XYZ file of C-alpha atoms in Angstrom:
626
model
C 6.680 -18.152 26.841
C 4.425 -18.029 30.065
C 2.109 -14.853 30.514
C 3.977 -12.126 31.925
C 2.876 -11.500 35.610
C 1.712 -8.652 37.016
C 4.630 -7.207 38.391
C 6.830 -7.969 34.742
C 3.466 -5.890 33.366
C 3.934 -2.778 36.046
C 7.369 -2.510 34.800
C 6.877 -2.846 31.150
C 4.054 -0.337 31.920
C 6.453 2.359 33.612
C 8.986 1.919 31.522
C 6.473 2.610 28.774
C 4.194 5.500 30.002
C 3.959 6.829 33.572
C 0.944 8.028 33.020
C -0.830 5.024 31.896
C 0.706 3.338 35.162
C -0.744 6.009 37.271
C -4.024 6.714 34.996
C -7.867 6.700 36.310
C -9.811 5.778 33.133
C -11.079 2.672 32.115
C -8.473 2.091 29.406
C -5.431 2.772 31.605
C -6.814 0.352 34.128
C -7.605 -2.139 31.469
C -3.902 -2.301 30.667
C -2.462 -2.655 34.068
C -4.221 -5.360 34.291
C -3.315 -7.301 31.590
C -6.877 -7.702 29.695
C -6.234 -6.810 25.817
C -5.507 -9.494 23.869
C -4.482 -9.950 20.562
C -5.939 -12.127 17.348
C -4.281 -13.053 14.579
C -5.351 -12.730 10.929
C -3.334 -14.471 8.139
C -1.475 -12.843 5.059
C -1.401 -15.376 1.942
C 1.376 -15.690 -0.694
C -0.832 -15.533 -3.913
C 1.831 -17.077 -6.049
C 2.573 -20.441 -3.721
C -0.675 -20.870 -2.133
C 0.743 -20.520 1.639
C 0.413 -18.594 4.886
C 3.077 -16.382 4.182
C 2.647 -13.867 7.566
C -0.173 -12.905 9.904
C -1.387 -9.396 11.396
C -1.608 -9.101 14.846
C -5.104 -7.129 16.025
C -5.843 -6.165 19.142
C -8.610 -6.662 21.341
C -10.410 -5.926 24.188
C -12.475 -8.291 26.885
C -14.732 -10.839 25.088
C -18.573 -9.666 25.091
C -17.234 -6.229 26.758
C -18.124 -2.651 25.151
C -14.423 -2.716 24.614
C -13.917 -5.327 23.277
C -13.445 -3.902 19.345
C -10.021 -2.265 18.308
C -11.822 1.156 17.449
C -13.494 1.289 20.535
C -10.084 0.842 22.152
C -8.377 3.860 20.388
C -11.274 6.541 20.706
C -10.905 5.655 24.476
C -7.282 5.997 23.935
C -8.046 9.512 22.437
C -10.055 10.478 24.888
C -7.933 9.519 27.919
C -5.131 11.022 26.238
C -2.461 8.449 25.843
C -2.794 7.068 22.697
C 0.817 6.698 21.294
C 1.588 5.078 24.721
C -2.017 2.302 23.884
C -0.283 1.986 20.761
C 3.319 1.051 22.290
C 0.923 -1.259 24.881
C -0.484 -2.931 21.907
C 3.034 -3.607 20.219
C 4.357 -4.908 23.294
C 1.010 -7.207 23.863
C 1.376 -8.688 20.344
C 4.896 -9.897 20.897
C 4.117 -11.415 23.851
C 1.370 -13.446 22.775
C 3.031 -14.380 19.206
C 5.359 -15.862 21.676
C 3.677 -17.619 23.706
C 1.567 -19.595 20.887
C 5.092 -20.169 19.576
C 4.011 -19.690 16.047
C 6.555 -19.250 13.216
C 6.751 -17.057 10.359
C 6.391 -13.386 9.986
C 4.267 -10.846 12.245
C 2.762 -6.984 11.223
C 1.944 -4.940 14.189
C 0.221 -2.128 13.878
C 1.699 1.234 14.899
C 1.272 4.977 14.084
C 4.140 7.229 13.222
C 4.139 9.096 16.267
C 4.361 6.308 18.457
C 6.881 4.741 16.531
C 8.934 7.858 16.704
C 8.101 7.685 20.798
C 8.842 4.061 21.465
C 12.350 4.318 19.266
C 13.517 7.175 21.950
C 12.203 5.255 24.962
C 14.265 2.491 23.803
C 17.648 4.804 22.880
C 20.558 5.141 19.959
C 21.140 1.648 18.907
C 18.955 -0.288 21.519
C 15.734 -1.055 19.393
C 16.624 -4.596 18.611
C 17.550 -5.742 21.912
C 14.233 -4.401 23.437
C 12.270 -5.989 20.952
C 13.659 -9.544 22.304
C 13.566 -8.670 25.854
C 9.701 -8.748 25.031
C 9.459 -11.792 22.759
C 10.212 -10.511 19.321
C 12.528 -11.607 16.782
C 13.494 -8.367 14.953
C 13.808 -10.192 11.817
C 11.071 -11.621 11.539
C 8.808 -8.430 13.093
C 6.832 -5.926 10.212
C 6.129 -2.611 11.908
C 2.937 -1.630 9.771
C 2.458 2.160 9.923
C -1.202 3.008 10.745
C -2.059 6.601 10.362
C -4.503 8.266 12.314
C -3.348 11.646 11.093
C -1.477 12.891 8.395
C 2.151 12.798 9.513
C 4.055 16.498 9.122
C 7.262 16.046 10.982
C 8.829 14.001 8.474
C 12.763 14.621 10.379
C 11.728 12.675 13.489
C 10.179 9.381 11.476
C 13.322 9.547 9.118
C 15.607 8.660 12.053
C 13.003 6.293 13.573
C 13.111 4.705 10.355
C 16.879 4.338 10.068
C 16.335 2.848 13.784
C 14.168 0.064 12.481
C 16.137 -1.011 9.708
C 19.680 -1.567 11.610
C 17.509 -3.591 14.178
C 16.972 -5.911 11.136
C 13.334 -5.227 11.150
C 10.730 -4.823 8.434
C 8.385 -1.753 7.636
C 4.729 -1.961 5.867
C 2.667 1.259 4.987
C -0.838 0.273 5.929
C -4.181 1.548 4.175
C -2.296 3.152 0.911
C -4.739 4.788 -1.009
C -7.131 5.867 1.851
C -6.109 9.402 1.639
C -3.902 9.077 4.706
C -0.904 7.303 3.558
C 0.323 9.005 0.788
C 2.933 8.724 -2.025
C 5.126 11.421 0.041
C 5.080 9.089 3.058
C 5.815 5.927 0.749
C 8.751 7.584 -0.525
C 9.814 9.014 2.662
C 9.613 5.430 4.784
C 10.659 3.423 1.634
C 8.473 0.478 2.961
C 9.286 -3.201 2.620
C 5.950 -3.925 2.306
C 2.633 -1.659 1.028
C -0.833 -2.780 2.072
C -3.445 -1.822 -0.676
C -6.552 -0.220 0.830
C -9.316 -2.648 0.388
C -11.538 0.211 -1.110
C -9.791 -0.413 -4.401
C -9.976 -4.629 -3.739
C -14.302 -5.158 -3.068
C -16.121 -6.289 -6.012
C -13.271 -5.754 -8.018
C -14.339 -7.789 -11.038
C -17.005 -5.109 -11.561
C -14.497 -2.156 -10.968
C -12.692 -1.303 -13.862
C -11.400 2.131 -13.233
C -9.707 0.408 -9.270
C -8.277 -2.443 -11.408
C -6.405 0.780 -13.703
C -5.603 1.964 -10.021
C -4.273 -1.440 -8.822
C -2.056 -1.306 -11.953
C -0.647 2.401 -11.720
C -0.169 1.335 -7.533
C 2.083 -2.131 -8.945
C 3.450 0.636 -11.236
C 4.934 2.587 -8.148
C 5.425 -0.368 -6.043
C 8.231 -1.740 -8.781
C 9.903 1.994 -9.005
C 10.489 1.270 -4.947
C 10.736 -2.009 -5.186
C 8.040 -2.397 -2.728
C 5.805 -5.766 -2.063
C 1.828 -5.158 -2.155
C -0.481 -6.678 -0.427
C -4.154 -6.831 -0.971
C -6.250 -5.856 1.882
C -9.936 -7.000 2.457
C -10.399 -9.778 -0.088
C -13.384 -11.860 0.573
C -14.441 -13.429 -3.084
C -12.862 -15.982 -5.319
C -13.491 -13.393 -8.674
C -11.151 -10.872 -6.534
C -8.739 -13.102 -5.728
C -8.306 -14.540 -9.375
C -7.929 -10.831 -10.466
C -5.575 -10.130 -7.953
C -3.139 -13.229 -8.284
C -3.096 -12.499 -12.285
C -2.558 -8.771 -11.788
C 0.792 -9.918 -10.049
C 0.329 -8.655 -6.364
C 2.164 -10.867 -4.322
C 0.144 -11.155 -0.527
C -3.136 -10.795 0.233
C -5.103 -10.277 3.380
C -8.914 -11.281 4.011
C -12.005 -12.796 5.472
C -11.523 -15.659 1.827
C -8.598 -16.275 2.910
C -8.575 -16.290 6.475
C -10.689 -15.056 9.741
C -8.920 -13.546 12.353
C -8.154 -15.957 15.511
C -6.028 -16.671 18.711
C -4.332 -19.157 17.071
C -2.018 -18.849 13.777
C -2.966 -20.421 10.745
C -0.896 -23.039 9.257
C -2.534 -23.234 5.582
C -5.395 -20.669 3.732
C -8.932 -21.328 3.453
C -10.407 -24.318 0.530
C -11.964 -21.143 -1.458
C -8.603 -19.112 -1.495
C -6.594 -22.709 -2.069
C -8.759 -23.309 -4.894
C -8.509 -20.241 -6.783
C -4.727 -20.589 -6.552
C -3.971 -23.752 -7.553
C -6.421 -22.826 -10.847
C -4.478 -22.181 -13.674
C -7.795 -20.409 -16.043
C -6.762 -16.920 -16.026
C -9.161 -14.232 -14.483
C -11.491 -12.219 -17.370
C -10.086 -8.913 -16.172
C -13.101 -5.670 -15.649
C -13.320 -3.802 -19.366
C -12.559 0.112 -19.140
C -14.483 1.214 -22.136
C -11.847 3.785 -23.701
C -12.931 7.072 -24.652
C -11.329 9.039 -27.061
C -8.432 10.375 -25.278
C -8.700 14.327 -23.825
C -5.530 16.457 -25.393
C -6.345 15.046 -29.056
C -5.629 18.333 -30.334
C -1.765 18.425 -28.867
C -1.155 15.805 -31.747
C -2.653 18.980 -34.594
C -0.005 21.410 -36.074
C -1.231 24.647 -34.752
C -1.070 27.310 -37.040
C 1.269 30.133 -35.909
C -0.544 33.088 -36.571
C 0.010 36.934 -36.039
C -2.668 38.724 -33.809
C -4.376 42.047 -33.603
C -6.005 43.727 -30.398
C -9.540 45.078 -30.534
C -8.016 48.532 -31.070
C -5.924 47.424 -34.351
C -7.104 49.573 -37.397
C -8.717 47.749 -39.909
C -6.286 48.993 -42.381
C -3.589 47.341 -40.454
C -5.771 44.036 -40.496
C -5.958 44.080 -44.094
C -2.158 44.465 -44.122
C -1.801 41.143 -42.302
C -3.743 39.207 -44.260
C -1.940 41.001 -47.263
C 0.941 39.757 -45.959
C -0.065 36.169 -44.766
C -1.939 34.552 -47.901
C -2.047 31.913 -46.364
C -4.498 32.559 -43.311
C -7.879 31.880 -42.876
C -8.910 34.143 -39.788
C -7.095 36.554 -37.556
C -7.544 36.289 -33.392
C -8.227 39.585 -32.144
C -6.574 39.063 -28.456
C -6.772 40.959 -25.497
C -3.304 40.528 -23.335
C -3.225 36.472 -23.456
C -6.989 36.106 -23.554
C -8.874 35.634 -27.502
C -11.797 37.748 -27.458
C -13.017 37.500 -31.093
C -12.166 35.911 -34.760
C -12.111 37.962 -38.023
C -12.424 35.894 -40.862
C -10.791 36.312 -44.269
C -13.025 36.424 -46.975
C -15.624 38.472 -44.644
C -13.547 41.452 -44.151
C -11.896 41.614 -47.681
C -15.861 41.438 -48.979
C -16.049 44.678 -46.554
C -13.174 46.065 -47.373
C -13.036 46.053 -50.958
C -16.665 47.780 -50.606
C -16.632 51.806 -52.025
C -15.718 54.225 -49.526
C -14.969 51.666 -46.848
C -11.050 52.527 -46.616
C -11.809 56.228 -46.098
C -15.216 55.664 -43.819
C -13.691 52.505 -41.910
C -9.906 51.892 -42.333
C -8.610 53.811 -39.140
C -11.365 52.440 -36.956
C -10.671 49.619 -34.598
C -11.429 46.355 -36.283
C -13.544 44.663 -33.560
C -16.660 46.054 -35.567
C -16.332 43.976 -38.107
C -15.059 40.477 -35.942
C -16.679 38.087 -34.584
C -17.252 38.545 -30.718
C -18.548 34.502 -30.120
C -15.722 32.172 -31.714
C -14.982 28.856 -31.251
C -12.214 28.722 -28.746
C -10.585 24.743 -27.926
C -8.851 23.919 -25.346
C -5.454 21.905 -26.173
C -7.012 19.239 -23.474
C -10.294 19.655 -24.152
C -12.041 15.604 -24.465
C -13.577 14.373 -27.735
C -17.183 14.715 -26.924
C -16.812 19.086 -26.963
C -14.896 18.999 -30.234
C -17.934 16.991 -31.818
C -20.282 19.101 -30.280
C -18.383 21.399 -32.253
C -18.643 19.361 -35.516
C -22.300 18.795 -35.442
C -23.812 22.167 -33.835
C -26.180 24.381 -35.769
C -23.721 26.844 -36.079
C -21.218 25.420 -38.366
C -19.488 28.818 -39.484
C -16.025 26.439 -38.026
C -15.977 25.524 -41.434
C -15.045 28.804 -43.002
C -13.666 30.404 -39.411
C -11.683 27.549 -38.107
C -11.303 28.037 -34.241
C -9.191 29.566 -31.895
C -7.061 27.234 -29.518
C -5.902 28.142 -26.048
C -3.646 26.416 -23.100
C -4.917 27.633 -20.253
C -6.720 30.290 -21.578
C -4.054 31.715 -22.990
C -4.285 32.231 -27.014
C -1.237 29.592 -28.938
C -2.741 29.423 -32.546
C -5.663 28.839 -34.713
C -6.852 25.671 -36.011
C -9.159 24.824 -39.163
C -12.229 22.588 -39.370
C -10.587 20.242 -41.737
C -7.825 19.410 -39.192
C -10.445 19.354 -36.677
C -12.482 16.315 -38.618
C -9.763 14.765 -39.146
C -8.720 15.048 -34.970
C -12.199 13.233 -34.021
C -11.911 10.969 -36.388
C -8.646 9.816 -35.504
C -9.337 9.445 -31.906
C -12.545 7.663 -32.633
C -11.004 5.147 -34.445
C -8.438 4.684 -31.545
C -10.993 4.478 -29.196
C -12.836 1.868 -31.164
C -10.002 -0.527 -30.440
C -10.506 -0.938 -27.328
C -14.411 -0.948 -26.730
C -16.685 -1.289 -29.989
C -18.585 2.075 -29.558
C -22.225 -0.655 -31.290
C -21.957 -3.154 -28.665
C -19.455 -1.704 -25.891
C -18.193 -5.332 -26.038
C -13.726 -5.247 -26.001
C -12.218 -4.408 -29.203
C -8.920 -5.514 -30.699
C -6.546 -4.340 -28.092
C -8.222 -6.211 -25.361
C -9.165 -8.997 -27.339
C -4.904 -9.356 -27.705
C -4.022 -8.581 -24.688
C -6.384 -11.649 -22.954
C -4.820 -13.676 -25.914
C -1.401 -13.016 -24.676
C -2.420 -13.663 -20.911
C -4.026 -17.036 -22.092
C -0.634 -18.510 -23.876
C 1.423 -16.845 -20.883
C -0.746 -19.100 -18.702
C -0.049 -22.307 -19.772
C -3.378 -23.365 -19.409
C -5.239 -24.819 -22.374
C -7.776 -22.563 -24.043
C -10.503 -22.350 -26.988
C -10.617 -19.628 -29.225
C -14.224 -19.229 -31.329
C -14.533 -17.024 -33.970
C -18.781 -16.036 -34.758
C -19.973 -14.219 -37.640
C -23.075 -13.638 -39.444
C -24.260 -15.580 -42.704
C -26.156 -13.307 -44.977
C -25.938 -10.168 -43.011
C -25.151 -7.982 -46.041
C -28.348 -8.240 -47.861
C -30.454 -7.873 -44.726
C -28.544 -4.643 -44.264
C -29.186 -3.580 -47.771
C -32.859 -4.523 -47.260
C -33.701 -3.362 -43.961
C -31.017 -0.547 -43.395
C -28.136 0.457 -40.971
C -30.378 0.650 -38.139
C -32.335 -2.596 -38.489
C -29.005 -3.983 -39.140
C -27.234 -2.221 -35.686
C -30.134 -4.313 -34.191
C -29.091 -7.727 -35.816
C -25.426 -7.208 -34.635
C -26.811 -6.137 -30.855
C -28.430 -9.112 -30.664
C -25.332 -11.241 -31.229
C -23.573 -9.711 -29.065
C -26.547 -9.667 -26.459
C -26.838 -13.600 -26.894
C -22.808 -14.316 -26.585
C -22.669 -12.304 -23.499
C -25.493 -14.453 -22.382
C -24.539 -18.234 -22.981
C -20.753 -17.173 -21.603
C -19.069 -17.325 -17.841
C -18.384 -13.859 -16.803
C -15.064 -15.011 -14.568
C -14.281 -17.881 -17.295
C -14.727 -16.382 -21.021
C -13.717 -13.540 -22.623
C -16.204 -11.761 -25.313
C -14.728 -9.423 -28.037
C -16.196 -7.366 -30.926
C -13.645 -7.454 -34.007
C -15.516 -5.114 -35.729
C -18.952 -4.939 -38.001
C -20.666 -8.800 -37.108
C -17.465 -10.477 -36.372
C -17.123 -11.750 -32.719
C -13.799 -13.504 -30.749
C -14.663 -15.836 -27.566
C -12.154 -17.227 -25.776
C -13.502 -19.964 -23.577
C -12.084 -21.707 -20.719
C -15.264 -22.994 -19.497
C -14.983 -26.799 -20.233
C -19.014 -26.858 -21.614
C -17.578 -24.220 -24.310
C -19.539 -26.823 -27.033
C -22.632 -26.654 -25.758
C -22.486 -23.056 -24.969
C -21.895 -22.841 -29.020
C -24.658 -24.629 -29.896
C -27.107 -22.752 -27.858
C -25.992 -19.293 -29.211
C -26.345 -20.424 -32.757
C -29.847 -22.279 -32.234
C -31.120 -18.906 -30.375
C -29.615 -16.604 -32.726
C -31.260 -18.487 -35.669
C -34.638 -18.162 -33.903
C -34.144 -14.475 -32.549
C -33.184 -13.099 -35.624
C -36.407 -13.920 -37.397
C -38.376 -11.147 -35.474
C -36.324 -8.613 -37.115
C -37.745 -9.955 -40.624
C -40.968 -9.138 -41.914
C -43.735 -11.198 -42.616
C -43.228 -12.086 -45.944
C -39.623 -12.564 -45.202
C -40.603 -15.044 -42.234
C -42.794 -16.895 -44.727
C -40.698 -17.549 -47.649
C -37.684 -18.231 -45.238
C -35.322 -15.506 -46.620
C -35.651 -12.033 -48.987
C -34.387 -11.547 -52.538
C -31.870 -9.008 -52.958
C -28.745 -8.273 -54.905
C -25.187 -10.480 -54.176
C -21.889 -8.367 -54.227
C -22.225 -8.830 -58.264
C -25.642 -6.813 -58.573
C -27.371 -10.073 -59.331
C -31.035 -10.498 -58.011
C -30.991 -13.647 -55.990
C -32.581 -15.532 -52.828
C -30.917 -15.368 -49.469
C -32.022 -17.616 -46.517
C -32.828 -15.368 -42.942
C -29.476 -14.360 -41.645
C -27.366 -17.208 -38.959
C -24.610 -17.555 -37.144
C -21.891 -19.258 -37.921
C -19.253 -20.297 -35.580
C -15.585 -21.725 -36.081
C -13.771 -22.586 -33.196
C -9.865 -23.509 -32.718
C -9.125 -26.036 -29.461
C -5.332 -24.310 -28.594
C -3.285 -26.772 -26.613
C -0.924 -25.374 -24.222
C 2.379 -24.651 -25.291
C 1.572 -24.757 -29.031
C 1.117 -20.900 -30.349
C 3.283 -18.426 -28.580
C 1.059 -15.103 -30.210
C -1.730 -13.674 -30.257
C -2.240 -12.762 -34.182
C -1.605 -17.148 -34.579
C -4.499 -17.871 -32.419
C -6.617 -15.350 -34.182
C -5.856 -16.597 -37.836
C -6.434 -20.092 -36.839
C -10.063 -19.245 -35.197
C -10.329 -17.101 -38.731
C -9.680 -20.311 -40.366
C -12.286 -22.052 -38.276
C -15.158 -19.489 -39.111
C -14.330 -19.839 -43.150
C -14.735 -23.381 -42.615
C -17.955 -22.748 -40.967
C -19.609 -20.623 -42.871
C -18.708 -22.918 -45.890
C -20.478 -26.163 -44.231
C -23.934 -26.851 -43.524
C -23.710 -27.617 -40.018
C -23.454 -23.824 -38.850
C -20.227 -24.806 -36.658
C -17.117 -25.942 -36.973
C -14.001 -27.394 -34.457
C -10.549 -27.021 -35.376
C -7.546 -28.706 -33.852
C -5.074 -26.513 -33.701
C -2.361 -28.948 -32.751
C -3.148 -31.239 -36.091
C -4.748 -28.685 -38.809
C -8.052 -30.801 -39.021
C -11.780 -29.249 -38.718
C -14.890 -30.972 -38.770
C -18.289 -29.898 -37.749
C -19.704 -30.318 -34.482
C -20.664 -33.221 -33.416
C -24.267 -32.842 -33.455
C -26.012 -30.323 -36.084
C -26.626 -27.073 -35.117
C -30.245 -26.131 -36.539
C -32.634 -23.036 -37.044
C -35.834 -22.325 -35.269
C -37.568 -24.676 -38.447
C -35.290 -27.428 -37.519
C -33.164 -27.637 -40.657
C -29.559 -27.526 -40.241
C -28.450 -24.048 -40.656
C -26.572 -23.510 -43.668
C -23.949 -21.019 -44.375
């Protein structure tokens, strides 16, 4: 299609908006005259590897001050005719999609109001045919919604909507997440397409709380059955997160710059990440104990009395309630103080305290500072409960609330028993010694590996010896031992390639896909061996070992602790779960830890082991034994 001449312009122009036909300022007379231009920046199919659309942008003159699109639209502000630049720019991009005669999909950009103001310029039924009087092939167009504003009129952009679709056209929300497009507008439009804001996309590898956003985002996106795409990716650790989250486009400087021309294939950096099948190590949200642990805790159900109750009638409660502990004293909703059982019956079984004290209000003898938890209170308040100074809990309990508002009393016991619950669960995901992944993660990468397809190896470390070092040195000495394990796995592993767990106590779970996995091996065990002699004494250092008792209570000599490693080669296709991989890497580190080598390789897809090929040895150059 040629360039449209001046004349074709004038009309489009007046059809358009009078008043940029007639307009004075620099931006009206920049688009009678045909100067804005538009690039074009490619969309990538993450799953096939291809240029599956591209985004028209607009632009100013070359080397002009107008020349950038946000330039453009605060003139457009300014000179007041910004839906009417906006129906300019959709107009502009059709024309010169068409006349590079590019195929494939194209997303112009376009705000709600002007969409809302071109559909009525166009009229009832006529949106389709005006789109190919300028160039466009309503099936293949996008409108992407770009919001300046927060859109209120929801009635007009419903019918606009309805418009678009019978004209066989597409819709995208743009930005979602950027606090403009919201959920009400998703649901509203019901988008074809919704581009993630790339706020939640940079450096996403080191993000773990926007990769739980991506997630609850793909969450939505399947409810609608809407297609993401990834805005602003520009590194290779991105992209590999994003293409094994499951988002299906993606849009950025890795995978292509914007130009005049349209692209027929992605960038070598994006291509390669694609077309490799090693599965992203995904950013580790350490997992707290969960807030709300007490809505799990049977609340007791207890009676009340107000500050004015007699303390006869108190005594009368607990007469008849045996079972309680404590009495709230409440005021309306609100708990104001705690009167504790064995307290007041020790007062009131005192001489002369019925006749001096029994019709008086009980608040006197209560306690005016208790403990009062909040059903959603987090984990770290109730142990600041458990280990204050103050532990009167005990004997007390505490008074819960929902909002403020009294519901029950709880007891210490329960409360112990809350935290330590929730600890636990938290403990399976992040290992609260090393912060390293805990079992949950450590299956969940398992199950990502054998859905890949992609060969893996799974290596199984734990100490030799550690026990009597921890007997001989103590807990803390030994919390130093098991740091340093984890500090020296972390350090010999790839970050993007290989995935680091903490089982539990000095057990450790890699899962390599780096190919020099061996050699990464050997290195950990030769610097653990030398490392973890400066955590001996001198004697110790000297005699190569400490005596202390085995798990009989038998005094005997034990070598300076090592690492043993056993690791399992898993062939694609073999093992289909994760607990199979992890008992055959168990398997490897019993085999281990019974040679003399200090490693072991098992094949999974035959059943034999043998150790390494070359020896593993200690910082004295013996082989390290088990």
């Amino acid at each position: 299609m040629q360039r449209p001449t001046a004349e074709q312009r004038h009309q489009v122009l007046a059809a358009l908006s009078p008043t940029v036909a007639t307009g004075t300022g620099p931006l009206a007379q920049l688009l009678r005259e045909g100067e804005l231009h538009c690039v074009f920046q490619p969309l990538g199919d993450l799953r096939a590897g291809t240029v599956f659309a591209h985004e028209a942008l607009i632009r100013g003159p070359a080397g002009s001050p107008w020349h950038r699109p946000d330039t453009l639209l605060e003139m457009a502000r300014r000179e007041g005719i910004l839906p009417d630049f906006e129906l300019m720019c959709v107009y502009t991009a059709l024309q010169n999609w068409a006349a590079i005669e590019a195929p494939g999909r194209l997303f112009v950009n376009i705000s709600a109001d002007a969409l809302v103001q071109g559909v009525a310029l166009c009229g009832a039924g006529r949106l389709g045919s005006t789109l190919r009087d300028f160039g466009g092939l309503p099936r293949m167009v996008v409108l992407e919604i770009t919001e300046h504003d927060r859109v209120t009129d929801m009635a007009p952009l419903r019918q606009a909507v309805k418009e678009v679709h019978a004209a066989g056209m597409r819709l995208a929300l743009d930005d979602f997440g950027d606090g403009r497009s919201s959920l009400r507008l998703w649901s509203e439009v019901k988008p074809d397409y919704v581009k993630i804001d790339k706020y939640f996309i940079h450096d996403l590898v080191e993000q773990p709380e926007n990769l739980q956003m991506l997630r609850a985002i793909k969450g939505i996106a399947d409810m609608f059955g809407t297609q993401l795409v990834a805005e602003g990716i520009e590194t290779q650790d991105d992209l590999r997160v994003l293409r094994d989250l499951g988002i299906p486009y993606g849009q950025g400087w890795l995978l292509g710059r914007p130009a005049l021309a349209a692209r027929q294939a992605l960038n070598d950096p994006a291509l390669e990440v694609m077309q490799d099948r090693r599965v992203a190590v995904l950013p580790h949200l350490t997992q707290s104990a969960r807030p709300g642990i007490l809505r799990g805790l049977q609340v007791v159900q207890a009676p009340t009395a107000t500050p004015e109750t007699p303390n006869d009638a108190v005594a009368q409660l607990f007469m008849h309630h045996p079972e309680l502990h404590a009495i709230a004293v409440v005021q309306g909703e609100r708990p104001v103080a705690l009167i504790n059982r064995q307290q007041f019956v020790n007062h009131y079984a005192t001489l002369y305290f019925r006749e001096v004290h029994g019709r008086k209000a009980c608040i006197a003898f209560a306690n005016p500072a208790p403990r009062i938890v909040e059903l959603d209170c987090d984990v770290d308040q109730l142990i600041g409960i458990l280990t204050s100074q103050d532990q009167r809990y005990l004997s007390d309990g505490f008074i819960v609330t929902d909002n403020g508002r009294y519901i029950g009393l709880g007891t210490g016991d329960k409360l112990v028993r809350a935290v330590t619950e929730a600890r636990i669960e938290a403990a399976r995901h992040a290992n609260p010694l090393t912060f390293l992944p805990g079992n949950i993660p450590i299956s969940m990468h398992i199950e990502r590996l054998l859905e890949s397809g992609n060969g893996f190896v799974a290596c199984y470390a734990d100490l030799n010896h550690f026990k009597p070092f921890n007997d001989q040195y103590g807990y803390w000495r030994g919390d130093e031992m098991i740091r340093l394990a984890a500090r020296l796995v972390v350090a010999h592993c790839d970050a993007r390639r290989d995935f680091v767990g903490h089982v539990g106590g000095d057990d450790f779970l890699i899962l390599f896909q780096s190919s020099d996995w061996l050699q990464r091996c050997r290195s950990i065990v030769d610097e653990f061996a030398l490392e973890a002699l400066s955590l001996f004494d001198e004697t110790a250092r000297k005699a190569g070992g400490i005596h202390a008792e085995d798990r009989h209570g038998v005094q005997r000599f034990f070598p300076c602790t090592t690492l043993s490693m056993g690791a399992a080669r898993i062939p694609p296709g073999l093992l289909r779960h994760a607990e199979e991989v992890a008992n055959l890497a168990a398997q490897a580190k019993h085999e281990a830890k019974q040679a003399a080598c200090g490693m072991v390789v098992l094949d999974a897809a035959t059943g034999r082991a043998a150790c390494s090929p070359e020896p593993v040895r200690c910082a004295s150059g013996e082989p390290v034994a088990a």
